[in-house]
Each structure stands twice: as structure tokens, then as C-alpha cells.
PDB file of C-alpha atoms in Angstrom:
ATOM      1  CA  UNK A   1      -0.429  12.364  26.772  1.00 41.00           C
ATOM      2  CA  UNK A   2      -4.120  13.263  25.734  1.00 46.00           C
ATOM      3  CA  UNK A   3      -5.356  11.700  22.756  1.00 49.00           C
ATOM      4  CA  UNK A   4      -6.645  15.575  21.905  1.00 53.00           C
ATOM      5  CA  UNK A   5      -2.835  16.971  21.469  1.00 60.00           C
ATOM      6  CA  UNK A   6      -2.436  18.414  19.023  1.00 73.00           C
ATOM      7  CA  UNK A   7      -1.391  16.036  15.569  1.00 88.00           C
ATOM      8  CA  UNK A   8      -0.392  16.453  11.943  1.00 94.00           C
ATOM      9  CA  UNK A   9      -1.289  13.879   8.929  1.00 96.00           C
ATOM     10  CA  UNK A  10       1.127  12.215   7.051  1.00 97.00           C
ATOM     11  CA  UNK A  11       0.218  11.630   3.428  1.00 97.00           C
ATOM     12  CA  UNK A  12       2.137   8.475   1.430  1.00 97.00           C
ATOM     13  CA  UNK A  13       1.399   8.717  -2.708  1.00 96.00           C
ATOM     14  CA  UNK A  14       2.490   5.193  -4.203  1.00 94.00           C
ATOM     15  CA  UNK A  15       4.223   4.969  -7.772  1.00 86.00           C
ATOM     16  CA  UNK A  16       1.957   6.021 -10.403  1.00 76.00           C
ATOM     17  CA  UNK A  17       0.979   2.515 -12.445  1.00 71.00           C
ATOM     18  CA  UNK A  18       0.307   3.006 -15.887  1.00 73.00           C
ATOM     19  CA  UNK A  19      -2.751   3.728 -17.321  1.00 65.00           C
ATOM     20  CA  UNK A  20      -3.287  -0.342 -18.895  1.00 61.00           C
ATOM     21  CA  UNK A  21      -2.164  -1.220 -15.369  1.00 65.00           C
ATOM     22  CA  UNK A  22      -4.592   0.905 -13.510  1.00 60.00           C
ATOM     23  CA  UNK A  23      -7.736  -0.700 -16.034  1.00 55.00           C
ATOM     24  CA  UNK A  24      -6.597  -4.288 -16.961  1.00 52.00           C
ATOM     25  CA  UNK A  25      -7.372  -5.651 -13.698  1.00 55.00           C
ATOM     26  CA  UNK A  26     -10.426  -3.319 -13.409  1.00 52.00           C
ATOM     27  CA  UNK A  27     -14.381  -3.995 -15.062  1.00 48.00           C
ATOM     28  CA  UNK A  28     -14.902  -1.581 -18.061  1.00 45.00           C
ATOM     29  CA  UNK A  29     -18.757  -1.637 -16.858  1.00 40.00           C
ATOM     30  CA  UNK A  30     -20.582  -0.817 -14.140  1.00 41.00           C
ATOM     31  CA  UNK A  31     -21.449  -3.940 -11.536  1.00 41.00           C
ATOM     32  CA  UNK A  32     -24.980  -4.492 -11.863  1.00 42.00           C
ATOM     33  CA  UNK A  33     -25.368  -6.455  -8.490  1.00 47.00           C
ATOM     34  CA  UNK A  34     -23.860  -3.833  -6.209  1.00 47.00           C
ATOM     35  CA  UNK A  35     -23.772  -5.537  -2.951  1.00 57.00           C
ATOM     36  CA  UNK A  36     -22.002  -3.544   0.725  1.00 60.00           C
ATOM     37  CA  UNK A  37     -20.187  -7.132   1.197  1.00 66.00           C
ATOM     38  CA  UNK A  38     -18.189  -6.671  -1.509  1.00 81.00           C
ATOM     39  CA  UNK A  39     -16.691  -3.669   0.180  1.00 85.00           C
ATOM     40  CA  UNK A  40     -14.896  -5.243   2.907  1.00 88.00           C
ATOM     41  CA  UNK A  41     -12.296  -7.128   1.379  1.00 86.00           C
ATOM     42  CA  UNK A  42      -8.741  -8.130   1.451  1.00 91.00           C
ATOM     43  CA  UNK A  43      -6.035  -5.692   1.105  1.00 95.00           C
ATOM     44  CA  UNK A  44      -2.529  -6.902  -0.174  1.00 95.00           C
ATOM     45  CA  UNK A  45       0.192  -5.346   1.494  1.00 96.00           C
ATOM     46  CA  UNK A  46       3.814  -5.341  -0.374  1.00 95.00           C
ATOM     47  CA  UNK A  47       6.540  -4.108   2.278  1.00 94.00           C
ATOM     48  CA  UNK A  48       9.787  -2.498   1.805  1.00 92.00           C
ATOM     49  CA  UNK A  49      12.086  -5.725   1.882  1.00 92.00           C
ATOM     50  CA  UNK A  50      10.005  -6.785  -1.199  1.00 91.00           C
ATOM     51  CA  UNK A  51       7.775  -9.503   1.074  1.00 93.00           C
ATOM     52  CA  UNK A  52       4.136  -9.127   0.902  1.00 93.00           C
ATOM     53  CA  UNK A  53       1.495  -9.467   3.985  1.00 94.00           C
ATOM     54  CA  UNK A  54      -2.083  -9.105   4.035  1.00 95.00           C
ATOM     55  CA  UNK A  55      -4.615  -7.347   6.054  1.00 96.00           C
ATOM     56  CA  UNK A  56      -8.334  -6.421   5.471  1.00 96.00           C
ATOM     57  CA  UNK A  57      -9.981  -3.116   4.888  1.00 97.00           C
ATOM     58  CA  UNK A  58     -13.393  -1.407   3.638  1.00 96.00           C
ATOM     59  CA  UNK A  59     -14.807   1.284   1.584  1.00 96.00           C
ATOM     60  CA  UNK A  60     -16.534   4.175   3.709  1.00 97.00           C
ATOM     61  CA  UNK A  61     -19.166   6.194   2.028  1.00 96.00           C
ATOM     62  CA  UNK A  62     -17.552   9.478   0.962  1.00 97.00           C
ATOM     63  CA  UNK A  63     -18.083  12.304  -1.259  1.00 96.00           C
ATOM     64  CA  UNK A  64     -15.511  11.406  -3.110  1.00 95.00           C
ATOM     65  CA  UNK A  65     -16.248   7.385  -3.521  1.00 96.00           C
ATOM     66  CA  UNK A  66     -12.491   5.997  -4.005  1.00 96.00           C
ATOM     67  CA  UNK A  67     -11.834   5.917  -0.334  1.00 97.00           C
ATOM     68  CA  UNK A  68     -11.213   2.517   2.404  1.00 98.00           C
ATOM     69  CA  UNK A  69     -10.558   2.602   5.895  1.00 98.00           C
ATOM     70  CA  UNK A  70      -8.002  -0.046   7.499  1.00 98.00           C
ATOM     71  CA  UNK A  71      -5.618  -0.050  10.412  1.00 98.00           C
ATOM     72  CA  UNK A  72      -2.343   2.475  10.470  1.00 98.00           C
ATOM     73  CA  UNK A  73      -0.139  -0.378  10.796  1.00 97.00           C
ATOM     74  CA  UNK A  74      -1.538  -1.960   7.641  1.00 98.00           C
ATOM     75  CA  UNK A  75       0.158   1.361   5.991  1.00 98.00           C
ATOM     76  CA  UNK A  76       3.327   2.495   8.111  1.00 97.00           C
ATOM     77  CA  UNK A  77       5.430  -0.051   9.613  1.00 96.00           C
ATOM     78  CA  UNK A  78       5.774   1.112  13.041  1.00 95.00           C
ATOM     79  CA  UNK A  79       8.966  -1.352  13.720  1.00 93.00           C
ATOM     80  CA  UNK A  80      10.762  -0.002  10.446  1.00 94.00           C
ATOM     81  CA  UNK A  81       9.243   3.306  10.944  1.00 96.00           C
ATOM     82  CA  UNK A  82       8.817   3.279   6.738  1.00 96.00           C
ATOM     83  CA  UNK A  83       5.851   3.292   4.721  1.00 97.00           C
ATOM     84  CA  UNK A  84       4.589   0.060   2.943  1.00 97.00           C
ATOM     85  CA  UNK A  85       5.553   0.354  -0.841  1.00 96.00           C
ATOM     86  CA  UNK A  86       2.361  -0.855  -2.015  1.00 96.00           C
ATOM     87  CA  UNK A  87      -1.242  -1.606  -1.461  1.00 96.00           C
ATOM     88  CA  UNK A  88      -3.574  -3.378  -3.695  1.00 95.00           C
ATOM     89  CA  UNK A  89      -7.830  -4.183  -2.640  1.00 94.00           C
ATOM     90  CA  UNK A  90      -9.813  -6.500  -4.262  1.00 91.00           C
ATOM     91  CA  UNK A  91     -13.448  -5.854  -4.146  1.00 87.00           C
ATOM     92  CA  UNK A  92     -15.570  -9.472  -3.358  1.00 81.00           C
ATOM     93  CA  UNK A  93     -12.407 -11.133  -3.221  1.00 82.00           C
ATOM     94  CA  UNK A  94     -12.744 -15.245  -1.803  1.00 80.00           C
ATOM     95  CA  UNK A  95     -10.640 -18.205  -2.123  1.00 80.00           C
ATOM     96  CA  UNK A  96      -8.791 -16.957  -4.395  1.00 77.00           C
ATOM     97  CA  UNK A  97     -10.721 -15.246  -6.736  1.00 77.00           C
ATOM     98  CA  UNK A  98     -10.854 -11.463  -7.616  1.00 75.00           C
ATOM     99  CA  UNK A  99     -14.655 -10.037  -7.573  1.00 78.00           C
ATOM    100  CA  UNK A 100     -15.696  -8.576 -10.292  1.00 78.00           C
ATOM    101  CA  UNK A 101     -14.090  -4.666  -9.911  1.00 84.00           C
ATOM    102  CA  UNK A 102     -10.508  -7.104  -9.823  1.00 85.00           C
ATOM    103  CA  UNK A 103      -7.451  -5.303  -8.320  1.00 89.00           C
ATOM    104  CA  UNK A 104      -7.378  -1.585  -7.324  1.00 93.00           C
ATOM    105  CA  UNK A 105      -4.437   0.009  -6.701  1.00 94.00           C
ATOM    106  CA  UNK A 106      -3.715   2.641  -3.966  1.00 95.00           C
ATOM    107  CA  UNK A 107      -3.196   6.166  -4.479  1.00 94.00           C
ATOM    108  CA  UNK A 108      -2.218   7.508  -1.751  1.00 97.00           C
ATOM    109  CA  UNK A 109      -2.644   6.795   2.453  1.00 98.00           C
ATOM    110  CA  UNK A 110      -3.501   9.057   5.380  1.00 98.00           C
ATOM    111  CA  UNK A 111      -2.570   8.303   8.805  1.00 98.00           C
ATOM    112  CA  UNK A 112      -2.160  10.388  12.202  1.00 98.00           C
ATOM    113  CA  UNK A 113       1.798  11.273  12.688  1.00 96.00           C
ATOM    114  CA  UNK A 114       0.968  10.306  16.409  1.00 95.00           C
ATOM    115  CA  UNK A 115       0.959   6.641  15.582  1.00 97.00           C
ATOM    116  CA  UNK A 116       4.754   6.968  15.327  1.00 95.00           C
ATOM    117  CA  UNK A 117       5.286   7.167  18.544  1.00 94.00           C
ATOM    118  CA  UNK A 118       3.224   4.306  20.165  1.00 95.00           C
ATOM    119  CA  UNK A 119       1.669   1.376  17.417  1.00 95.00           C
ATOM    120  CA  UNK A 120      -1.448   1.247  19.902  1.00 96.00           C
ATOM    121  CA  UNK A 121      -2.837   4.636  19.536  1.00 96.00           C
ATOM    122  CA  UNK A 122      -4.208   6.206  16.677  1.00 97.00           C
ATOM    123  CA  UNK A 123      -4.253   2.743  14.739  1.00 98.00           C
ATOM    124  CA  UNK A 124      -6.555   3.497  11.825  1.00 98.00           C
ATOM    125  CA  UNK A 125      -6.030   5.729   8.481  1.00 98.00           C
ATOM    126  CA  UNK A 126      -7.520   5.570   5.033  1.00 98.00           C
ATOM    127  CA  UNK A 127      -6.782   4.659   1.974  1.00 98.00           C
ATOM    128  CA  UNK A 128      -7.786   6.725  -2.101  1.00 97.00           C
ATOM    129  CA  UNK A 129      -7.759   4.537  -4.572  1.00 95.00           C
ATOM    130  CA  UNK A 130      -7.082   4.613  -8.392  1.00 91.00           C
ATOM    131  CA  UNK A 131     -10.215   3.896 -10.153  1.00 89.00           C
ATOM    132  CA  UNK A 132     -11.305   5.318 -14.049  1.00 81.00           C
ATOM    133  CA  UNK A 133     -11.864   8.296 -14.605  1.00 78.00           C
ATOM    134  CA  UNK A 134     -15.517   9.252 -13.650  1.00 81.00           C
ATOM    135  CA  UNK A 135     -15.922   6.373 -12.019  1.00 87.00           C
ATOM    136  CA  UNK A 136     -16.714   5.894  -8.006  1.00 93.00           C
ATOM    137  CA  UNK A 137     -15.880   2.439  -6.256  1.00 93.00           C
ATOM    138  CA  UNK A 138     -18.180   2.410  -3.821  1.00 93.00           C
ATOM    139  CA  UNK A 139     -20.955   2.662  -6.883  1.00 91.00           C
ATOM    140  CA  UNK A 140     -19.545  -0.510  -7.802  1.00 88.00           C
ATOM    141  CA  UNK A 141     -18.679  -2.331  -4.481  1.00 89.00           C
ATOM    142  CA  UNK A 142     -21.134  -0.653  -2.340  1.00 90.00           C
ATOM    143  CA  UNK A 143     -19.863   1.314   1.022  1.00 94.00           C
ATOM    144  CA  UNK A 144     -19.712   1.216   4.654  1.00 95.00           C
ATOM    145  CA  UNK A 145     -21.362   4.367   6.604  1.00 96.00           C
ATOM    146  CA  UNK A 146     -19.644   5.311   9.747  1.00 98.00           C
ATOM    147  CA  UNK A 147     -20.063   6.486  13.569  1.00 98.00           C
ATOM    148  CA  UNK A 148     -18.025   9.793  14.518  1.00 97.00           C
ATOM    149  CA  UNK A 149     -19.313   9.285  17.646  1.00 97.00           C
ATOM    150  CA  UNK A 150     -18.241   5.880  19.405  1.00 97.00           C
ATOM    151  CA  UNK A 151     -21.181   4.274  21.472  1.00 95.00           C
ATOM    152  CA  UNK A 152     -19.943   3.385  25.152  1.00 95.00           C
ATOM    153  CA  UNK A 153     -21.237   0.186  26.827  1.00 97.00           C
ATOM    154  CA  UNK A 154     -21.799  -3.038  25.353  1.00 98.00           C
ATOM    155  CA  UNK A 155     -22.876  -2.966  21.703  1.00 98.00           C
ATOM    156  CA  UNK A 156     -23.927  -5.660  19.248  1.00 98.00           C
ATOM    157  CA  UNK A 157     -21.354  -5.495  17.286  1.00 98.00           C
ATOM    158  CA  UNK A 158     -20.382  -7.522  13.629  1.00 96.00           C
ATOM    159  CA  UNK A 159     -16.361  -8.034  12.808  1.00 96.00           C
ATOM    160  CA  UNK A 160     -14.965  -9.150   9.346  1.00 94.00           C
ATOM    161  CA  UNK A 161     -11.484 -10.228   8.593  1.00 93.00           C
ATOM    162  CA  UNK A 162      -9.006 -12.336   6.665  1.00 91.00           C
ATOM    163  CA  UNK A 163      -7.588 -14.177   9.121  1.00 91.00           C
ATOM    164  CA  UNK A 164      -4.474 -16.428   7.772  1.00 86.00           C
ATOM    165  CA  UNK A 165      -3.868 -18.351  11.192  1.00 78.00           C
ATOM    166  CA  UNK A 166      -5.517 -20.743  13.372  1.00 66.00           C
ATOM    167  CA  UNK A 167      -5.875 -19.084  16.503  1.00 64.00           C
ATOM    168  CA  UNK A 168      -8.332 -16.638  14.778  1.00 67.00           C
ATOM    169  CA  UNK A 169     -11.614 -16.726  16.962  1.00 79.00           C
ATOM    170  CA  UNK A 170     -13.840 -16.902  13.900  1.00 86.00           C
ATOM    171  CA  UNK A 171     -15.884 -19.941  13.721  1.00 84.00           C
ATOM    172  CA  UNK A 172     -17.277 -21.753  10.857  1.00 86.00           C
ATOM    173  CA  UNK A 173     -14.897 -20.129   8.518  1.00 87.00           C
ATOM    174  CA  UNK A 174     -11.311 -21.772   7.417  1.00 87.00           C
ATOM    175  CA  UNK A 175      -8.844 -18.722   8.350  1.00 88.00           C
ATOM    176  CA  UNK A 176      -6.623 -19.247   5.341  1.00 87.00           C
ATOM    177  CA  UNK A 177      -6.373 -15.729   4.423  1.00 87.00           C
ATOM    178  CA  UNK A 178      -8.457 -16.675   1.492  1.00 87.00           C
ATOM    179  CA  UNK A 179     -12.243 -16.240   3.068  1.00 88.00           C
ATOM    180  CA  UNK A 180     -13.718 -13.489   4.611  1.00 90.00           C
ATOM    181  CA  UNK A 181     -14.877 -14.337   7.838  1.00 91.00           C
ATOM    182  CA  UNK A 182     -17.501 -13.223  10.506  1.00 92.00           C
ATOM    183  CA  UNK A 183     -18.261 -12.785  14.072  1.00 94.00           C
ATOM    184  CA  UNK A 184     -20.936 -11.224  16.455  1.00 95.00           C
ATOM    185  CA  UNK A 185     -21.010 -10.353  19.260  1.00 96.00           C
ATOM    186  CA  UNK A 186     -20.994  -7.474  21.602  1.00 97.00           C
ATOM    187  CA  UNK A 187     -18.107  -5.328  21.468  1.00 98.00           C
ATOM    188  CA  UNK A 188     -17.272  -3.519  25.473  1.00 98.00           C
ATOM    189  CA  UNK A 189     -15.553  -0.945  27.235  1.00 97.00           C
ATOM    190  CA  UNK A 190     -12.491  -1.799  29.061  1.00 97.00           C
ATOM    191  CA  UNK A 191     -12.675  -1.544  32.896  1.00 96.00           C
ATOM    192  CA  UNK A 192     -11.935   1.684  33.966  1.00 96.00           C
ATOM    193  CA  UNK A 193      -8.836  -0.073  36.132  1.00 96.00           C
ATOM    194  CA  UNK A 194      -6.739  -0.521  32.818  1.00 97.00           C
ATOM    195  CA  UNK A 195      -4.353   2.426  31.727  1.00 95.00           C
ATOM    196  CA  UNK A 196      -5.888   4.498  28.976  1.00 96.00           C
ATOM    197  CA  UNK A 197      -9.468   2.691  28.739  1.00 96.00           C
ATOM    198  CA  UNK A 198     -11.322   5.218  27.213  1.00 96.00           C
ATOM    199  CA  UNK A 199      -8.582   5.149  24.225  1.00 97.00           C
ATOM    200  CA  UNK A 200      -9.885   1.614  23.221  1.00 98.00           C
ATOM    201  CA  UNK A 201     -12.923  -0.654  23.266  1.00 98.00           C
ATOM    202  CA  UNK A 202     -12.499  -4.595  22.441  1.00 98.00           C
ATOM    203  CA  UNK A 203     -14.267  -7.542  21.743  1.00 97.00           C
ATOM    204  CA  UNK A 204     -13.725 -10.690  23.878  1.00 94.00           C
ATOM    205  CA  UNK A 205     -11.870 -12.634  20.486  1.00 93.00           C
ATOM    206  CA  UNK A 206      -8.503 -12.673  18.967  1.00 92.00           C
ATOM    207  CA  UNK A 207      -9.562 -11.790  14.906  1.00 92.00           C
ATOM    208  CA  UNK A 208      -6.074 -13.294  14.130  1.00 90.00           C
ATOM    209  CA  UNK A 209      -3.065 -12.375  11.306  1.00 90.00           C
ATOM    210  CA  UNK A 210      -4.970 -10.685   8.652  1.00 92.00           C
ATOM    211  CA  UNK A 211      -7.805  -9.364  10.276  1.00 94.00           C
ATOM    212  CA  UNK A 212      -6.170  -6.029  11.330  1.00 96.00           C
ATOM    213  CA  UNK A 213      -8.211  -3.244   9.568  1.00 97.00           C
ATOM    214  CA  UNK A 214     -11.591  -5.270   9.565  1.00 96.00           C
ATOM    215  CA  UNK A 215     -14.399  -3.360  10.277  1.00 97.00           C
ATOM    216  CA  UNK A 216     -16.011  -3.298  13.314  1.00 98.00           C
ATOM    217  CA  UNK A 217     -19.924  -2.873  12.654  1.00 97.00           C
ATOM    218  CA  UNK A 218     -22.882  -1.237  14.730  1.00 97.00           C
ATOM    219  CA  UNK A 219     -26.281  -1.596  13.280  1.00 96.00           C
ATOM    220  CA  UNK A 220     -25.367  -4.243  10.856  1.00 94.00           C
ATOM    221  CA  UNK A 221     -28.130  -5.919   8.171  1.00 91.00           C
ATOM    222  CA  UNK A 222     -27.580  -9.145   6.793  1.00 88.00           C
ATOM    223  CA  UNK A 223     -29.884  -8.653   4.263  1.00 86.00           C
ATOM    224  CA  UNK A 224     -28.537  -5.648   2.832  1.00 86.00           C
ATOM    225  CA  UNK A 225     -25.021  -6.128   4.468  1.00 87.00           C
ATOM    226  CA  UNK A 226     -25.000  -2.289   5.380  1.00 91.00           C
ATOM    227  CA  UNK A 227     -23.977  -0.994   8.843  1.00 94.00           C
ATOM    228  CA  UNK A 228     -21.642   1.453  10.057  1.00 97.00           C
ATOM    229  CA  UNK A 229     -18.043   1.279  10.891  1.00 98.00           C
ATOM    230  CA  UNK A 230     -17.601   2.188  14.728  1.00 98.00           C
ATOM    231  CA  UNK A 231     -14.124   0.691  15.016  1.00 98.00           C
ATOM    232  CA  UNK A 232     -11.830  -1.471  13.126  1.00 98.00           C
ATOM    233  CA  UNK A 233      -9.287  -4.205  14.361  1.00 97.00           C
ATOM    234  CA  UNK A 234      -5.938  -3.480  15.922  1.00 97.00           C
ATOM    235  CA  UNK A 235      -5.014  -6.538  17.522  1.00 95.00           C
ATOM    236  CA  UNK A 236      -3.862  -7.727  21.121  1.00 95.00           C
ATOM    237  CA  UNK A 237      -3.126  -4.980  23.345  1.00 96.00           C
ATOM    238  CA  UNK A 238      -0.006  -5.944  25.745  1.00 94.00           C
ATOM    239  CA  UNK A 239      -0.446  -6.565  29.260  1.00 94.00           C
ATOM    240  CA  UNK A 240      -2.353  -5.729  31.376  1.00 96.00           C
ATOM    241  CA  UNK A 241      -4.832  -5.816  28.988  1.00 96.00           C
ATOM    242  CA  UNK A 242      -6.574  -9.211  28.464  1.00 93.00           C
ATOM    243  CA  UNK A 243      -4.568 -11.374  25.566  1.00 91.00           C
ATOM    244  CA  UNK A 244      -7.781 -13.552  24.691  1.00 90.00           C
ATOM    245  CA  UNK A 245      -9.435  -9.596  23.594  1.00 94.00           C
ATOM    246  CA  UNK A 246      -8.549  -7.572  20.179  1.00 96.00           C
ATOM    247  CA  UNK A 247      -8.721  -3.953  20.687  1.00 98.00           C
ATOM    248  CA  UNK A 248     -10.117  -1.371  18.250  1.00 98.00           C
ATOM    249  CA  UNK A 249      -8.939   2.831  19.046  1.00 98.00           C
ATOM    250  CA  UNK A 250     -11.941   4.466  20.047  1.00 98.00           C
ATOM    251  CA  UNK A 251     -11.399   7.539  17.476  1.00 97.00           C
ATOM    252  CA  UNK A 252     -12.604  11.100  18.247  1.00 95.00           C
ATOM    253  CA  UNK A 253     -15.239  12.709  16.085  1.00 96.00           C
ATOM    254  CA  UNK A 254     -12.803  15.908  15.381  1.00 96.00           C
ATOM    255  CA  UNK A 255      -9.623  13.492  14.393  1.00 96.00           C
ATOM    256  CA  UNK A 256     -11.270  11.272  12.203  1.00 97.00           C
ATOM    257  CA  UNK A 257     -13.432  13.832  10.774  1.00 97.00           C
ATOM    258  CA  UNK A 258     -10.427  15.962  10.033  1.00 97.00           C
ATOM    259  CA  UNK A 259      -8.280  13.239   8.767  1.00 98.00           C
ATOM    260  CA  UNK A 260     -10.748  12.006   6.358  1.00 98.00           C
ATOM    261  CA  UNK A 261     -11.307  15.679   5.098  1.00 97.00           C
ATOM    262  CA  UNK A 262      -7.658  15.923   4.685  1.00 97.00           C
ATOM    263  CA  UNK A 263      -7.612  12.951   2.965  1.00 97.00           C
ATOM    264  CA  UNK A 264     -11.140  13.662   0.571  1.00 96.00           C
ATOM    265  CA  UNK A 265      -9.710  17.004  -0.424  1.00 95.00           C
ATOM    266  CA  UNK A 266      -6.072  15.239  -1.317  1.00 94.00           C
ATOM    267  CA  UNK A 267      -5.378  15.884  -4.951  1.00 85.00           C
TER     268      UNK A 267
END
């Protein structure tokens, strides 16, 4: 099946929290030190048994400023075929510490229906958050451009995560789930003798648990920690793709320029 057929969104809205909820975890002034960092960060995850998981995601730069990017399966549980009950980000979160915008609770998630069928395709979807009234996250965390168009070939790539397990291939960095962690490298094309190759394009490291959603960055500036998101971490594709590379979907302009409209113009 083309990755062109034709798809529909699916839209999740979480419980409404109340308004003390939505604020008491949240700074009642604007962050002075606005830095892009801060807008990669970890995203808690509580599932429909009640048991929470973790993955990472980031804050794009939209018109509408309340909006993160992670991976589908961060949002619908393929296996259970249910949506996640919950999702909470916290902006400059490490070791254990909430940054300063504290916890911000989802509004509502976007995702292709397509992923549904096969957990490997279409394995990224966005997130609108809660934040006061007036107010734009990404003025207070800073944001992540992005490429509609997916560069082919090898590209210098930077990947951040939360991994929570040791055989995360980030170095220097003690994959607790508690630290964001960082890798570089260039991020490839899969050889055209692989099924579906063009779908994906991979990096030659497995992020680990708690990674998944991480952005994958082109053009990235450690001095300014800007760049923009050209993929985002799925994971370990099976065989017989290579189980030492994680995989990021390789997103057409049209889908994720449509599904991000769908989502931006969500009420």
C-alpha cells in the first residue's frame, strides 16, 4: 500500500483539568531566559490500565504556539488499539526537576488513522497543549522549526531522548529516564534492497526506552540550540532491517502539512 492512500485523522481530547490544575503547576510570568532546549523534553505518558510510561517530545513552531510533536505510539497504543488516557510535558525538565513552565497538560492529540493498521508507518502525531489564556508555550520554552521536505542521503543529523535503559546508544549521559541525552551523527537512507526504504531513514544507534518521539535535527546550533525537526524516533524496525539502527518515518510534505493544519485549526 502507498504511503499517499488516501487517510483520515483521528483526534483524542483528554479530560478537561480544572482551571487551579491547569495553572498550579504552570509560571504566572513569562520565562525571561527563553532557551529552544527547553523545548524538547520529557513527556509522561499515563496508559489505560492506570501504569504510566514515558517518552520524549518537542514543541514545533506554529501559529498557534501550544503545539509538540512526538511519535504515534507515544499517543495510541497500537497493541491495545486504545488511546493513552493522559499526557503531561515538562518544559527543561532534568533529574528530576520540573523547568520553570512546570507540568503542561495535553489537550488534545492528532495522529494518522493509518497507523492502526501497521505501528511502523505513519509513527508521528502532535500534541495541543493547555496553557493560560493568552499565553503561547513556545514564547516560554522556545520551539523547534521543521523540514516538510525530508533530505535524502546522509545528513548530519542531532537526536535527543530520555532514554530509561542501558542499551541506549547515547554516550556520556546516564539513561535513567531522568536526563536528556544527545547524539550526532549522520542520519542515512536505507538500502534500496530493504522492503519499503523510502518510508524510513535511520541512524546507525538504538536511542533506547524513552527516546521514542525525540527529535531528529538537521541544521542544529549549539549555541542557540535551534534546528529543525526532519524526523523523530520510532524505534527498531523488525527484520530485515538492521536491529543495531532506530528508524524515523520519512513523512510527506502534504500529510504532515495537513495533519498539523488539522490539528492548528482544532478548537
Amino acid at each position: 500500500m502507498s504511503k499517499r492512500a488516501k487517510m483520515e485523522p483521528m483526534i483524542k481530547t483528554y479530560d478537561i483539568p480544572s482551571a487551579e490544575e491547569r495553572t498550579s503547576n504552570t509560571t504566572d510570568f513569562f520565562v525571561d531566559d527563553i532557551n529552544n532546549i527547553n523545548s524538547v523534553r520529557l513527556l509522561e505518558i499515563v496508559k489505560t490500565d492506570g501504569s504510566d510510561d514515558a517518552c520524549t517530545a518537542s514543541v514545533i513552531r506554529t501559529n498557534n504556539g501550544n503545539i509538540a510533536i512526538t511519535a504515534a505510539h507515544c499517543i495510541f497504543d497500537y497493541y491495545l488499539q486504545t488511546w493513552n488516557t493522559n499526557l503531561y510535558f515538562f518544559p527543561g525538565y532534568n533529574n528530576n526537576v520540573p523547568g520553570r513552565v512546570g507540568k503542561v497538560y495535553a489537550y488534545k492529540s492528532f495522529i494518522w488513522g493509518d497507523f492502526r493498521q501497521d505501528v511502523t508507518r505513519f509513527d508521528y502525531g502532535f500534541i495541543k497543549f493547555y496553557y493560560p489564556e493568552g499565553r503561547k508555550l513556545q514564547d516560554d520554552t522556545g520551539a523547534f522549526d521543521y523540514d516538510l521536505v525530508i533530505p535524502q542521503g546522509n545528513v548530519p543529523t542531532t537526536v535527543f531522548g530520555y532514554p530509561h535503559d542501558n542499551s541506549g546508544g547515547f554516550v556520556n549521559c546516564p539513561k535513567d529516564g531522568q536526563h536528556l541525552c544527545l547524539w550526532q551523527g549522520d542520519s542515512f537512507d536505507f538500502p534500496s534492497t530493504l522492503p519499503n526504504y523510502e518510508w524510513y531513514r535511520g541512524i546507525n544507534v538504538d536511542v533506547g526506552y524513552g527516546s521514542s518521539g525525540g527529535p531528529w535535527l538537521r541544521n542544529y546550533d549549539p549555541n542557540t540550540n535551534a534546528g529543525n525537526v526532519m524526523g523523530i524516533s520510532h524505534g527498531i524496525l523488525y527484520e530485515p532491517y538492521p536491529d543495531t539502527s532506530t528508524a524515523s518515518w520519512a513523512w510527506h510534505q502534504d500529510d504532515f502539512a495537513n495533519l498539523l493544519q488539522y490539528a492548528e485549526n482544532s478548537q
